[in-house]
Each structure stands twice: as structure tokens, then as C-alpha cells.
Amino acid sequence: MSERTIIDARGSFCPGPLMELIARLKFAQVGEEFEVLSTDKGSASDIPEWLNKVGHQLIDTREEGGVWHIALKKMK
Amino acid sequence: MASKISIVVVSGERERLQMAAMIASVGAVSGDEVSVFLSMNALQHFRKDAKDAAPPEGPFGKLLEQKKAPPFKQLFQNAVELGDAKIRPCSMAVDVLGVKQGDLEPWVGEPMGLTKFLSDAHGGQVWSF
């Protein structure tokens, strides 16, 4: 597994975690991987929806003790 | 799938400003062409020297403040900087409020008249808050 950059958006509400992710993706290289941490359940479903819409790859999502981990790869 | 989203914001209340900012930011970063038109009580909040947070309309507005919801101005700025949204003040509201060039946040564009806004909005989604 290549190294993933963690984006800690715990405590923020929708669409805060998505905006934090996008701000980071803007300056990232294609192929870079990120893992967003969110305590906002809405973001856990909304971020994958956004990735699908704009064409980045969702690697996986999992929940651990009330924190969602959304792993993804920048594709373009 | 990109579409055109025009948002008219007239309310000065926090919940409405928040919802408008959420739609503007998420729409803009999803590839939609977003245009926001600020008028009436909304405009005052976009002055650089606006100190007071927008007053809540109801209990949810108070929760927005207590919890860590992203501030609406930050979301509008995200819409512009991350999604190329255009945020323009209504030229009538600018005149009535006596706003000078440079008084508004730097990510707010030049004043715009209704005729131009309506022709730009033609054929797309229009939301109002």
C-alpha cells in the first residue's frame, strides 16, 4: 500500500470535510492517495458520491469508533 | 452532467445563508457552473468589516454556531476558489446600502444588474434563499 496522506476533518460538519479534501486535492499529483477522517456521517456518504461524480477513485470506507475513514486516489 | 445553478440570496439570516453557501460550494466543486446573486438583507454580511455573525432564524441557527459547522462566508469563498463560482452583488442593493468598491470581500465580484443575472440564469436551475 502506498503512503496515504491523512486529512483530519473530525468535528467538522458537511460540507466541511469535502471542502478540506478538495482544497488538498487541488495541489496533489495524480495517483496520490488520501484518507479523510470524519465524524460527520453525511460526509461519509457524500464524499464517495462526489468522487464518483468528478472521477476520482474511492478505495474504501470504514467506520471505527464513530470515525469514518474514507480512502481515495486522485485520478486526474 | 454539469449544469448551471443560479442562487439568489436575499435573507440575512444564518440558516438561509448557510444553506445557500452549502449549495453554492458543493455545486461549484462538482463541476456545475454556479452563479450567486446577493441582494437585500444578505448583502451587508459580505462587507469586509461585517462584525456580527448573521442572526439565527430559529433554534437550528443557534446550533450551527455552537457546533463546528463551516462558516457560510468560508463556504462561499470555497465555492469561488475551489469551484470557480461567481458571486456578484445586486447593483440595486449596492446603491441602496451605499457600498463602495473595495468594501466587499475580495472574492465577491463586480455589481450586476437583474437583466444580466436573468439572462445568465436562463435555462438552468434557480434557487432562492
Coordinates of N, CA and C in Angstrom, one line a residue:
Chain A
M1 N 0.8 -1.2 0.0 CA 0.0 0.0 0.0 C 0.9 1.2 0.0
S2 N 0.6 2.1 -0.9 CA 1.4 3.4 -0.9 C 0.9 4.3 0.2
E3 N 1.8 5.2 0.6 CA 1.5 6.0 1.7 C 0.3 7.0 1.5
R4 N -0.5 7.0 2.4 CA -1.7 7.9 2.3 C -1.6 9.2 3.2
T5 N -2.0 10.3 2.7 CA -2.0 11.5 3.5 C -3.3 11.6 4.2
I6 N -3.2 11.8 5.5 CA -4.4 11.8 6.3 C -5.0 13.3 6.3
I7 N -6.3 13.4 6.1 CA -6.9 14.7 6.2 C -7.9 14.6 7.4
D8 N -7.5 15.2 8.5 CA -8.3 15.1 9.7 C -9.4 16.1 9.8
A9 N -10.6 15.7 9.4 CA -11.7 16.6 9.4 C -12.7 16.3 10.5
R10 N -12.2 15.6 11.6 CA -13.1 15.2 12.7 C -13.6 16.5 13.4
G11 N -14.9 16.4 13.7 CA -15.5 17.6 14.4 C -16.2 18.5 13.4
S12 N -15.9 18.5 12.1 CA -16.5 19.4 11.2 C -17.7 18.8 10.6
F13 N -18.6 19.7 10.2 CA -19.9 19.2 9.6 C -19.9 19.4 8.1
C14 N -20.8 18.7 7.4 CA -21.0 18.8 6.0 C -21.2 20.2 5.5
P15 N -20.6 20.8 4.5 CA -19.7 20.1 3.6 C -18.2 20.4 4.0
G16 N -17.9 20.6 5.3 CA -16.5 21.0 5.7 C -15.5 19.9 5.3
P17 N -15.8 18.6 5.6 CA -14.8 17.6 5.2 C -14.5 17.5 3.7
L18 N -15.6 17.6 2.9 CA -15.4 17.6 1.5 C -14.6 18.8 1.0
M19 N -14.8 20.0 1.6 CA -14.1 21.2 1.1 C -12.6 21.0 1.5
E20 N -12.3 20.4 2.7 CA -10.9 20.2 3.1 C -10.2 19.3 2.2
L21 N -11.0 18.2 1.8 CA -10.4 17.3 0.8 C -10.1 17.9 -0.5
I22 N -11.1 18.7 -1.0 CA -10.9 19.3 -2.4 C -9.7 20.3 -2.4
A23 N -9.6 21.1 -1.3 CA -8.5 22.0 -1.2 C -7.2 21.3 -1.3
R24 N -7.1 20.1 -0.7 CA -5.8 19.3 -0.7 C -5.6 18.7 -2.1
L25 N -6.7 18.2 -2.7 CA -6.6 17.5 -4.0 C -6.1 18.5 -5.1
K26 N -6.5 19.7 -4.9 CA -6.1 20.7 -5.9 C -4.6 20.8 -6.2
F27 N -3.9 20.6 -5.1 CA -2.4 20.8 -5.2 C -1.7 19.4 -5.2
A28 N -2.5 18.3 -5.3 CA -1.9 17.0 -5.3 C -1.5 16.5 -6.7
Q29 N -0.7 15.5 -6.7 CA -0.4 14.8 -8.0 C -1.4 13.7 -8.3
V30 N -1.6 13.4 -9.6 CA -2.4 12.3 -10.0 C -1.8 11.0 -9.4
G31 N -2.6 10.2 -8.8 CA -2.1 8.9 -8.2 C -1.9 9.0 -6.7
E32 N -1.9 10.3 -6.2 CA -1.7 10.4 -4.7 C -2.9 9.9 -4.0
E33 N -2.7 9.3 -2.8 CA -3.8 8.7 -2.0 C -4.0 9.5 -0.7
F34 N -5.3 9.7 -0.4 CA -5.6 10.4 0.8 C -6.6 9.6 1.7
E35 N -6.6 9.9 3.0 CA -7.6 9.2 3.8 C -8.3 10.3 4.7
V36 N -9.6 10.6 4.4 CA -10.3 11.6 5.2 C -10.9 11.0 6.4
L37 N -10.6 11.6 7.6 CA -11.3 11.2 8.8 C -12.4 12.1 9.1
S38 N -13.6 11.6 9.3 CA -14.8 12.4 9.6 C -15.7 11.8 10.6
T39 N -16.2 12.7 11.5 CA -17.2 12.2 12.5 C -18.6 12.5 12.0
D40 N -18.7 13.1 10.8 CA -19.9 13.5 10.2 C -20.4 12.4 9.3
K41 N -21.5 11.7 9.6 CA -21.9 10.6 8.8 C -22.3 11.0 7.4
G42 N -22.9 12.2 7.3 CA -23.3 12.7 6.0 C -22.2 12.7 5.0
S43 N -21.0 13.2 5.5 CA -19.8 13.3 4.7 C -19.3 11.9 4.3
A44 N -19.5 10.9 5.1 CA -19.1 9.6 4.8 C -19.8 9.0 3.5
S45 N -21.0 9.5 3.3 CA -21.7 9.0 2.1 C -21.6 10.1 1.0
D46 N -21.4 11.3 1.3 CA -21.4 12.4 0.3 C -20.0 12.4 -0.4
I47 N -19.0 12.2 0.3 CA -17.6 12.2 -0.3 C -17.5 11.1 -1.4
P48 N -17.9 9.9 -1.1 CA -17.9 8.9 -2.2 C -18.7 9.3 -3.4
E49 N -19.9 9.9 -3.1 CA -20.8 10.4 -4.2 C -20.0 11.4 -5.0
W50 N -19.3 12.3 -4.4 CA -18.6 13.4 -5.1 C -17.4 12.7 -5.9
L51 N -16.7 11.8 -5.3 CA -15.6 11.1 -6.0 C -16.1 10.5 -7.3
N52 N -17.2 9.8 -7.2 CA -17.9 9.2 -8.4 C -18.3 10.2 -9.4
K53 N -18.8 11.3 -9.0 CA -19.3 12.3 -9.9 C -18.1 13.0 -10.7
V54 N -17.0 13.3 -10.0 CA -15.9 14.0 -10.6 C -14.8 13.1 -11.2
G55 N -14.9 11.8 -10.8 CA -14.0 10.8 -11.4 C -12.7 10.5 -10.7
H56 N -12.7 10.6 -9.4 CA -11.6 10.1 -8.6 C -12.0 8.7 -8.0
Q57 N -10.9 8.0 -7.6 CA -11.2 6.6 -7.2 C -11.4 6.5 -5.7
L58 N -12.5 5.9 -5.3 CA -12.8 5.5 -3.9 C -12.1 4.2 -3.6
I59 N -11.2 4.2 -2.6 CA -10.5 2.9 -2.3 C -11.3 2.1 -1.3
D60 N -11.7 2.7 -0.2 CA -12.6 2.1 0.7 C -13.1 3.1 1.8
T61 N -14.2 2.7 2.4 CA -14.7 3.5 3.6 C -14.9 2.5 4.7
R62 N -14.5 2.9 5.9 CA -14.8 2.1 7.1 C -15.0 3.0 8.3
E63 N -15.8 2.4 9.3 CA -16.1 3.2 10.4 C -15.4 2.5 11.6
E64 N -14.7 3.3 12.4 CA -14.1 2.8 13.6 C -14.4 3.7 14.8
G65 N -15.2 3.3 15.7 CA -15.5 4.1 16.9 C -16.0 5.5 16.6
G66 N -17.0 5.5 15.7 CA -17.6 6.8 15.4 C -16.8 7.7 14.4
V67 N -15.7 7.2 13.9 CA -14.9 8.0 13.0 C -14.9 7.2 11.6
W68 N -15.4 7.9 10.6 CA -15.3 7.3 9.2 C -14.0 7.6 8.6
H69 N -13.5 6.6 7.9 CA -12.2 6.7 7.2 C -12.5 6.5 5.7
I70 N -12.3 7.5 4.9 CA -12.6 7.4 3.5 C -11.3 7.5 2.7
A71 N -10.9 6.4 2.1 CA -9.6 6.4 1.4 C -9.9 6.5 -0.1
L72 N -9.0 7.3 -0.7 CA -9.3 7.6 -2.1 C -8.0 7.9 -2.9
K73 N -8.0 7.9 -4.2 CA -6.9 8.2 -5.0 C -7.3 9.3 -6.0
K74 N -6.4 10.2 -6.2 CA -6.6 11.3 -7.2 C -6.3 10.7 -8.6
M75 N -7.3 10.8 -9.5 CA -7.2 10.2 -10.8 C -7.0 11.1 -11.9
K76 N -7.1 12.4 -11.7 CA -6.9 13.3 -12.8 C -6.5 14.7 -12.3
Chain B
M1 N -22.7 16.0 -17.4 CA -23.7 16.2 -16.3 C -23.7 17.6 -15.7
A2 N -22.7 18.4 -16.1 CA -22.6 19.7 -15.4 C -23.8 20.5 -15.8
S3 N -24.3 21.2 -14.8 CA -25.5 22.1 -15.1 C -25.2 23.5 -14.5
K4 N -26.1 24.4 -14.8 CA -26.0 25.8 -14.4 C -26.9 26.0 -13.2
I5 N -26.3 26.5 -12.2 CA -27.0 26.8 -10.9 C -26.9 28.2 -10.6
S6 N -28.1 28.9 -10.5 CA -28.1 30.3 -10.1 C -28.8 30.4 -8.8
I7 N -28.2 31.1 -7.9 CA -28.7 31.2 -6.5 C -28.9 32.7 -6.1
V8 N -30.1 33.0 -5.8 CA -30.4 34.4 -5.3 C -30.5 34.4 -3.8
V9 N -29.7 35.2 -3.2 CA -29.7 35.2 -1.7 C -30.1 36.6 -1.2
V10 N -31.3 36.6 -0.6 CA -31.8 37.9 -0.1 C -31.9 37.9 1.5
S11 N -31.9 36.8 2.1 CA -32.1 36.7 3.5 C -30.8 37.0 4.3
G12 N -30.9 37.7 5.4 CA -29.7 38.0 6.2 C -29.6 37.0 7.4
E13 N -30.5 36.0 7.4 CA -30.5 35.0 8.5 C -29.6 33.8 8.3
R14 N -29.0 33.4 9.4 CA -27.9 32.4 9.3 C -28.2 31.1 8.6
E15 N -29.4 30.5 8.9 CA -29.7 29.2 8.3 C -29.8 29.3 6.8
R16 N -30.4 30.4 6.3 CA -30.6 30.6 4.8 C -29.2 30.8 4.1
L17 N -28.4 31.7 4.8 CA -27.1 31.9 4.2 C -26.3 30.7 4.2
Q18 N -26.4 29.8 5.3 CA -25.7 28.6 5.4 C -26.1 27.6 4.2
M19 N -27.4 27.5 4.1 CA -27.9 26.5 3.0 C -27.5 27.0 1.6
A20 N -27.6 28.3 1.4 CA -27.2 28.9 0.1 C -25.7 28.6 -0.1
A21 N -24.9 28.8 0.9 CA -23.4 28.6 0.8 C -23.1 27.1 0.6
M22 N -23.9 26.2 1.2 CA -23.7 24.8 1.0 C -23.9 24.4 -0.4
I23 N -25.0 24.8 -1.0 CA -25.4 24.5 -2.3 C -24.4 25.1 -3.3
A24 N -24.0 26.4 -3.0 CA -23.0 27.0 -3.9 C -21.7 26.3 -3.9
S25 N -21.2 25.9 -2.7 CA -19.9 25.3 -2.7 C -19.9 23.9 -3.2
V26 N -20.8 23.1 -2.8 CA -20.9 21.7 -3.3 C -21.1 21.6 -4.8
G27 N -22.1 22.5 -5.3 CA -22.3 22.6 -6.7 C -21.1 22.9 -7.5
A28 N -20.4 24.0 -7.0 CA -19.2 24.5 -7.8 C -18.1 23.5 -7.8
V29 N -17.9 22.8 -6.7 CA -16.7 21.8 -6.7 C -17.1 20.5 -7.4
S30 N -18.4 20.4 -7.8 CA -18.8 19.2 -8.5 C -18.9 19.4 -10.0
G31 N -18.4 20.6 -10.4 CA -18.4 20.9 -11.9 C -19.5 21.7 -12.4
D32 N -20.5 22.0 -11.5 CA -21.6 22.9 -12.0 C -21.1 24.3 -12.1
E33 N -21.8 25.0 -13.0 CA -21.5 26.4 -13.2 C -22.4 27.2 -12.3
V34 N -21.8 27.8 -11.2 CA -22.5 28.4 -10.1 C -22.4 29.9 -10.1
S35 N -23.6 30.5 -10.1 CA -23.6 32.0 -10.0 C -24.5 32.4 -8.8
V36 N -23.9 33.3 -8.0 CA -24.7 33.7 -6.8 C -24.9 35.2 -6.9
F37 N -26.2 35.6 -6.6 CA -26.6 37.0 -6.7 C -27.0 37.4 -5.3
L38 N -26.3 38.4 -4.7 CA -26.5 38.8 -3.4 C -27.3 40.1 -3.3
S39 N -28.5 40.1 -2.6 CA -29.3 41.3 -2.5 C -29.9 41.5 -1.2
M40 N -30.7 42.5 -1.0 CA -31.5 42.8 0.2 C -30.6 42.6 1.5
N41 N -31.2 41.9 2.5 CA -30.5 41.8 3.8 C -29.2 40.9 3.8
A42 N -29.1 40.2 2.7 CA -27.9 39.3 2.6 C -26.6 40.1 2.4
L43 N -26.7 41.2 1.6 CA -25.5 41.9 1.2 C -24.6 42.4 2.3
Q44 N -25.3 42.9 3.4 CA -24.5 43.5 4.5 C -23.4 42.5 5.0
H45 N -23.7 41.2 5.0 CA -22.8 40.3 5.6 C -21.6 40.0 4.8
F46 N -21.5 40.6 3.6 CA -20.4 40.4 2.7 C -19.5 41.6 2.7
R47 N -19.7 42.5 3.5 CA -18.8 43.6 3.7 C -17.6 43.1 4.5
K48 N -16.4 43.6 4.1 CA -15.2 43.2 4.8 C -15.3 43.5 6.3
D49 N -15.9 44.6 6.7 CA -16.0 45.0 8.1 C -17.2 44.5 8.8
A50 N -18.0 43.5 8.2 CA -19.1 43.0 8.9 C -18.7 42.2 10.1
K51 N -19.1 42.7 11.3 CA -18.6 42.1 12.5 C -19.5 41.0 13.0
D52 N -20.8 41.4 13.1 CA -21.8 40.5 13.7 C -22.0 39.3 12.8
A53 N -22.0 38.1 13.4 CA -22.5 36.9 12.7 C -23.9 37.1 12.3
A54 N -24.4 36.4 11.3 CA -25.7 36.5 10.9 C -26.7 36.0 12.0
P55 N -27.7 36.7 12.3 CA -28.6 36.3 13.4 C -29.4 35.0 13.0
P56 N -29.6 34.1 14.0 CA -30.3 32.9 13.7 C -31.8 33.1 13.5
E57 N -32.4 32.4 12.6 CA -33.8 32.5 12.4 C -34.6 31.6 13.4
G58 N -33.9 30.5 13.8 CA -34.6 29.6 14.8 C -33.5 28.8 15.5
P59 N -33.9 27.8 16.2 CA -33.0 27.0 17.1 C -31.9 26.4 16.3
F60 N -32.1 26.0 15.0 CA -31.1 25.4 14.3 C -29.9 26.3 14.0
G61 N -30.3 27.6 13.8 CA -29.2 28.6 13.6 C -28.3 28.7 14.8
K62 N -28.9 28.6 16.0 CA -28.0 28.6 17.2 C -27.1 27.4 17.3
L63 N -27.7 26.2 16.8 CA -26.8 25.0 16.8 C -25.7 25.2 15.8
L64 N -25.9 25.8 14.7 CA -24.9 26.0 13.7 C -23.7 26.7 14.3
E65 N -24.0 27.6 15.2 CA -23.0 28.4 15.9 C -22.2 27.6 16.9
Q66 N -23.0 26.8 17.7 CA -22.4 26.0 18.8 C -21.5 24.9 18.3
K67 N -22.1 24.2 17.2 CA -21.4 23.1 16.7 C -20.3 23.6 15.7
K68 N -19.6 22.7 15.1 CA -18.5 23.2 14.3 C -18.9 23.3 12.8
A69 N -20.0 23.9 12.5 CA -20.4 24.0 11.0 C -19.5 25.0 10.4
P70 N -19.1 24.7 9.1 CA -18.2 25.7 8.5 C -18.9 27.0 8.3
P71 N -18.3 28.2 8.6 CA -19.0 29.4 8.5 C -19.4 29.7 7.0
F72 N -20.6 30.3 6.8 CA -21.1 30.4 5.5 C -20.2 31.2 4.6
K73 N -19.5 32.2 5.1 CA -18.6 33.0 4.2 C -17.4 32.2 3.8
Q74 N -17.0 31.3 4.6 CA -15.9 30.4 4.2 C -16.3 29.5 3.1
L75 N -17.6 29.0 3.2 CA -18.1 28.1 2.1 C -18.3 28.9 0.8
F76 N -18.8 30.1 0.9 CA -18.9 30.9 -0.4 C -17.5 31.1 -1.0
Q77 N -16.5 31.4 -0.1 CA -15.2 31.6 -0.6 C -14.6 30.3 -1.2
N78 N -14.9 29.1 -0.6 CA -14.5 27.8 -1.2 C -15.1 27.7 -2.6
A79 N -16.4 28.1 -2.7 CA -17.1 27.9 -4.0 C -16.4 28.7 -5.1
V80 N -15.9 29.9 -4.7 CA -15.1 30.7 -5.7 C -13.8 30.1 -6.0
E81 N -13.0 29.8 -4.9 CA -11.6 29.5 -5.0 C -11.4 28.0 -5.5
L82 N -12.3 27.1 -5.1 CA -12.1 25.7 -5.4 C -13.0 25.3 -6.6
G83 N -14.1 26.1 -6.9 CA -15.0 25.7 -7.9 C -15.3 26.7 -8.9
D84 N -14.6 27.9 -8.9 CA -14.8 28.9 -9.9 C -16.2 29.5 -9.9
A85 N -16.9 29.5 -8.8 CA -18.3 30.1 -8.7 C -18.1 31.6 -8.9
K86 N -19.1 32.2 -9.4 CA -19.1 33.7 -9.5 C -20.1 34.2 -8.5
I87 N -19.7 35.1 -7.6 CA -20.6 35.7 -6.6 C -20.6 37.2 -6.9
R88 N -21.8 37.7 -7.2 CA -21.9 39.1 -7.6 C -23.0 39.8 -6.8
P89 N -22.7 41.0 -6.3 CA -23.8 41.7 -5.6 C -24.7 42.4 -6.6
C90 N -26.0 42.5 -6.1 CA -27.0 43.1 -6.9 C -26.7 44.6 -7.0
S91 N -26.7 45.2 -8.1 CA -26.3 46.6 -8.3 C -27.3 47.5 -7.5
M92 N -28.5 47.2 -7.5 CA -29.5 48.0 -6.7 C -29.2 48.0 -5.2
A93 N -28.9 46.8 -4.7 CA -28.6 46.7 -3.3 C -27.3 47.4 -2.9
V94 N -26.3 47.4 -3.8 CA -25.1 48.1 -3.6 C -25.4 49.6 -3.5
D95 N -26.2 50.1 -4.4 CA -26.6 51.5 -4.3 C -27.3 51.9 -3.1
V96 N -28.3 51.1 -2.7 CA -29.2 51.4 -1.6 C -28.3 51.3 -0.3
L97 N -27.5 50.3 -0.2 CA -26.6 50.2 1.0 C -25.5 51.2 1.0
G98 N -25.2 51.7 -0.1 CA -24.1 52.7 -0.2 C -22.7 52.0 -0.1
V99 N -22.6 50.8 -0.7 CA -21.3 50.1 -0.7 C -20.4 50.6 -1.7
K100 N -19.2 50.9 -1.3 CA -18.2 51.4 -2.3 C -17.3 50.3 -2.8
Q101 N -16.7 50.5 -3.9 CA -15.8 49.5 -4.4 C -14.7 49.2 -3.4
G102 N -14.4 48.0 -3.1 CA -13.4 47.6 -2.1 C -14.0 47.4 -0.7
D103 N -15.3 47.7 -0.5 CA -16.0 47.4 0.8 C -16.3 46.0 1.0
L104 N -16.5 45.3 -0.1 CA -16.9 43.9 0.0 C -15.7 42.9 0.0
E105 N -16.0 41.7 0.4 CA -14.9 40.7 0.4 C -14.3 40.6 -1.0
P106 N -13.0 40.3 -1.0 CA -12.3 40.3 -2.3 C -12.8 39.2 -3.3
W107 N -13.4 38.2 -2.8 CA -13.9 37.1 -3.7 C -15.3 37.4 -4.2
V108 N -15.9 38.5 -3.8 CA -17.1 39.0 -4.4 C -16.8 39.8 -5.6
G109 N -17.5 39.5 -6.7 CA -17.2 40.2 -7.9 C -17.9 41.6 -8.0
E110 N -17.9 42.1 -9.2 CA -18.5 43.4 -9.5 C -20.0 43.4 -9.4
P111 N -20.6 44.5 -9.1 CA -22.1 44.6 -9.1 C -22.7 44.2 -10.4
M112 N -23.8 43.6 -10.3 CA -24.5 43.0 -11.5 C -26.0 43.4 -11.5
G113 N -26.5 43.8 -12.6 CA -27.9 44.1 -12.7 C -28.8 42.9 -12.9
L114 N -30.1 43.0 -12.6 CA -31.0 41.9 -12.8 C -31.1 41.4 -14.2
T115 N -31.1 42.3 -15.1 CA -31.2 41.9 -16.6 C -30.2 40.9 -16.9
K116 N -28.9 41.2 -16.5 CA -27.8 40.3 -16.8 C -28.0 39.0 -16.0
F117 N -28.3 39.1 -14.7 CA -28.5 37.9 -13.9 C -29.6 37.0 -14.6
L118 N -30.7 37.5 -15.0 CA -31.8 36.7 -15.5 C -31.4 36.1 -16.8
S119 N -30.6 36.8 -17.7 CA -30.3 36.2 -18.9 C -29.2 35.1 -18.7
D120 N -28.3 35.3 -17.7 CA -27.4 34.3 -17.4 C -28.0 33.0 -16.8
A121 N -29.1 33.3 -16.0 CA -29.8 32.1 -15.4 C -30.7 31.3 -16.3
H122 N -30.9 31.9 -17.5 CA -31.9 31.3 -18.4 C -31.5 29.8 -18.7
G123 N -32.4 28.9 -18.5 CA -32.2 27.5 -18.9 C -31.5 26.7 -17.8
G124 N -31.2 27.3 -16.7 CA -30.5 26.5 -15.6 C -31.4 26.4 -14.4
Q125 N -30.9 25.8 -13.3 CA -31.6 25.8 -12.0 C -31.5 27.1 -11.3
V126 N -32.6 27.5 -10.7 CA -32.6 28.8 -9.9 C -33.1 28.4 -8.5
W127 N -32.2 28.8 -7.6 CA -32.5 28.6 -6.1 C -32.6 30.0 -5.5
S128 N -33.5 30.1 -4.5 CA -33.5 31.4 -3.8 C -33.6 31.2 -2.3
F129 N -32.9 32.0 -1.6 CA -32.8 31.9 -0.1 C -33.1 33.3 0.5

